[in-house]
C-alpha positions as MATLAB code, in Angstrom:
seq = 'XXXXXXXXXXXXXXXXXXXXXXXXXXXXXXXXXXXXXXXXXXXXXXXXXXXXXXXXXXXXXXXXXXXXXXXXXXXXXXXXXXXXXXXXXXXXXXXXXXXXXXXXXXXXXXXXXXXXXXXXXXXXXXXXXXXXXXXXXXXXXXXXXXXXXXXXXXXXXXXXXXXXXXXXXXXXXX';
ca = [
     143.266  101.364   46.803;
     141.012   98.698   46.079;
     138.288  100.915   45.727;
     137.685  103.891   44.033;
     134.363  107.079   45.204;
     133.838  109.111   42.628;
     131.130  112.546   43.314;
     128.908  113.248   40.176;
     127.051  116.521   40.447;
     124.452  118.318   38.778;
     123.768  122.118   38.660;
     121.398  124.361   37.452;
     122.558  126.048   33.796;
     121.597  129.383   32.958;
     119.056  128.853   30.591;
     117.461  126.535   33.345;
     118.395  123.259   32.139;
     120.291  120.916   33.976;
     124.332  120.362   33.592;
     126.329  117.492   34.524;
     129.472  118.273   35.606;
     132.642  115.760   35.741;
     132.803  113.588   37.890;
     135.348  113.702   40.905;
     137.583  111.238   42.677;
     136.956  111.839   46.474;
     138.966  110.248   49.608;
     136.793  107.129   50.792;
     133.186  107.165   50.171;
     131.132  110.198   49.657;
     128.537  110.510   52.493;
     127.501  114.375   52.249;
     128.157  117.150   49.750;
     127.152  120.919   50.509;
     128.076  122.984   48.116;
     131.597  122.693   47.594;
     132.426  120.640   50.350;
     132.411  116.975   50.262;
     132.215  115.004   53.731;
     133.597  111.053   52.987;
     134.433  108.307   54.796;
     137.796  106.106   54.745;
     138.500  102.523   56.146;
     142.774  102.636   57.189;
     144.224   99.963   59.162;
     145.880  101.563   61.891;
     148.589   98.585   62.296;
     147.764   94.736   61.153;
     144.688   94.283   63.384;
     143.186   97.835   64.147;
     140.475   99.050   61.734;
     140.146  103.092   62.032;
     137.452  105.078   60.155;
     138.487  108.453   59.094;
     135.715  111.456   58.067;
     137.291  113.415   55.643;
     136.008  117.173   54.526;
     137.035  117.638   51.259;
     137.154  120.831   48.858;
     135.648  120.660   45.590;
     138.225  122.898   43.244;
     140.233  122.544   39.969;
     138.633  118.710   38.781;
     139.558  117.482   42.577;
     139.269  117.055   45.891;
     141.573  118.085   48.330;
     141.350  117.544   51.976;
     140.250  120.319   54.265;
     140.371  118.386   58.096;
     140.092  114.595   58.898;
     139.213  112.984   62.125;
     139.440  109.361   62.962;
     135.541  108.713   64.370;
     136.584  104.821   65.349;
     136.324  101.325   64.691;
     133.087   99.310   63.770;
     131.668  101.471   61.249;
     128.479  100.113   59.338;
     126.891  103.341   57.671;
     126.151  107.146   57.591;
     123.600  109.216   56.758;
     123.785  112.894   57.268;
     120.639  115.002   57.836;
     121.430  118.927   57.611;
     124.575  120.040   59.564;
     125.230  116.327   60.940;
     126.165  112.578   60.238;
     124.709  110.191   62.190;
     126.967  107.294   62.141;
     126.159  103.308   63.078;
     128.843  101.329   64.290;
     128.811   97.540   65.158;
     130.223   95.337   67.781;
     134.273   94.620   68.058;
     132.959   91.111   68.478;
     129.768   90.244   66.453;
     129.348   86.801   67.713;
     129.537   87.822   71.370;
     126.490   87.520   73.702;
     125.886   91.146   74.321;
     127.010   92.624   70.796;
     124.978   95.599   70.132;
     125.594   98.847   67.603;
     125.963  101.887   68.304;
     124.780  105.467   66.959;
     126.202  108.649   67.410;
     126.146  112.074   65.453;
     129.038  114.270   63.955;
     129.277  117.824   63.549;
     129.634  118.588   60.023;
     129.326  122.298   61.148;
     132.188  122.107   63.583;
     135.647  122.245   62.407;
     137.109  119.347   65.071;
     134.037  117.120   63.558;
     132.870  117.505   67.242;
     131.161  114.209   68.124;
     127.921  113.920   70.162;
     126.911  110.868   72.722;
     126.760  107.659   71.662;
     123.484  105.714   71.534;
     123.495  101.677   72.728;
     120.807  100.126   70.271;
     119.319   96.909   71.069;
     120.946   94.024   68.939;
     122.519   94.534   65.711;
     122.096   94.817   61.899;
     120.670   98.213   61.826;
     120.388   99.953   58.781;
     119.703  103.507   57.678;
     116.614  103.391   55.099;
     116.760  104.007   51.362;
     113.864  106.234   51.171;
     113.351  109.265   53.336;
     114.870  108.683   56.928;
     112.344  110.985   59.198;
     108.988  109.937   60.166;
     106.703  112.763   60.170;
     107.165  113.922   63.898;
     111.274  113.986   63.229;
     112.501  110.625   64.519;
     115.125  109.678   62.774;
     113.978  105.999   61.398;
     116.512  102.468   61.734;
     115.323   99.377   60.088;
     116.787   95.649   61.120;
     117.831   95.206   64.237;
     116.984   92.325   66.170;
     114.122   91.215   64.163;
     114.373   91.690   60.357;
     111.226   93.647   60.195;
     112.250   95.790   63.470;
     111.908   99.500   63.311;
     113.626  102.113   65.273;
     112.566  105.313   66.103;
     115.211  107.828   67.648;
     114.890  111.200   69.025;
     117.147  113.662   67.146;
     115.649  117.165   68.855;
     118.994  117.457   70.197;
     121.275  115.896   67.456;
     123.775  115.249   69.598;
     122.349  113.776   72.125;
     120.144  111.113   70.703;
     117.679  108.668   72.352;
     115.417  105.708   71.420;
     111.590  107.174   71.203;
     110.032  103.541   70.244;
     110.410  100.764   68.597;
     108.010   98.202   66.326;
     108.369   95.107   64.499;
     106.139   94.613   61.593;
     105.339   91.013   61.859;
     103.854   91.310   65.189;
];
């Protein structure tokens, strides 16, 4: 592996201090932990052209993680971010320098035990990105930044998780 994820976690002690526990090597890079479950994505090449993302759900035991159920959730991953019970996943174009590229959004199931996945979202353009700092606007929306304009803003509709939709967009230099 050329890489190397590693989960560091901190729990509550008993005299209400903080411990750090030792850190953990995890399959592909950690996403979402809860509890003792670790949910991490992994890059494979499926043969010498094919690029396949697996979503791993890992159990924390005995220094290590061992793999509960893995799903392969496609090609073109950019990023994840899970909110609560789900991972909303971005995905780019096969091509990127094609006319019409575009990326994609979709949600996972982290709940589920086939990783059920919901609808996929066209968004206009590409280069989104999930934010740093908190990722819901006050009424919900789950927030995108990039897109076709660097200072674009994307607001999308996750009432239904798995069924997402755009709810607006802005760009801040207008």
């Amino acid at each position: 592996a050329i890489y190397r994820y590693f989960v560091e976690r901190i729990v509550l002690a008993e005299d209400g201090g903080l411990d750090v526990l030792a850190p953990v090597n995890t399959p592909g890079r950690p996403v979402a932990v809860h509890g003792d479950l670790v949910y991490s994505i992994e890059p494979r090449y499926v043969d010498d052209s094919h690029l396949a993302i697996a979503l791993h759900r890992s159990v924390l035991r005995d220094g290590g993680a061992y793999i509960e159920q893995s799903a392969d959730i496609g090609g073109g991953y950019t990023d994840a971010h899970a909110i609560g019970e789900h991972l909303f996943v971005l995905s780019g174009p096969p091509e990127w320098c094609a006319e019409d590229a575009h990326a994609e959004l979709f949600a996972v199931s982290l709940a589920s035990t086939d990783f059920a996945r919901g609808d996929t979202l066209e968004l206009p353009g590409i280069q989104w990105r999930f934010p740093l700092g908190p990722s819901l606007d006050e009424s919900g929306a789950l927030l995108l930044l990039g897109g076709p304009l660097p200072q674009g803003r994307l607001f999308i509709d996750i009432g239904d998780p798995m069924r997402p939709r755009i709810e607006r967009y802005t760009n801040t230099t207008e």
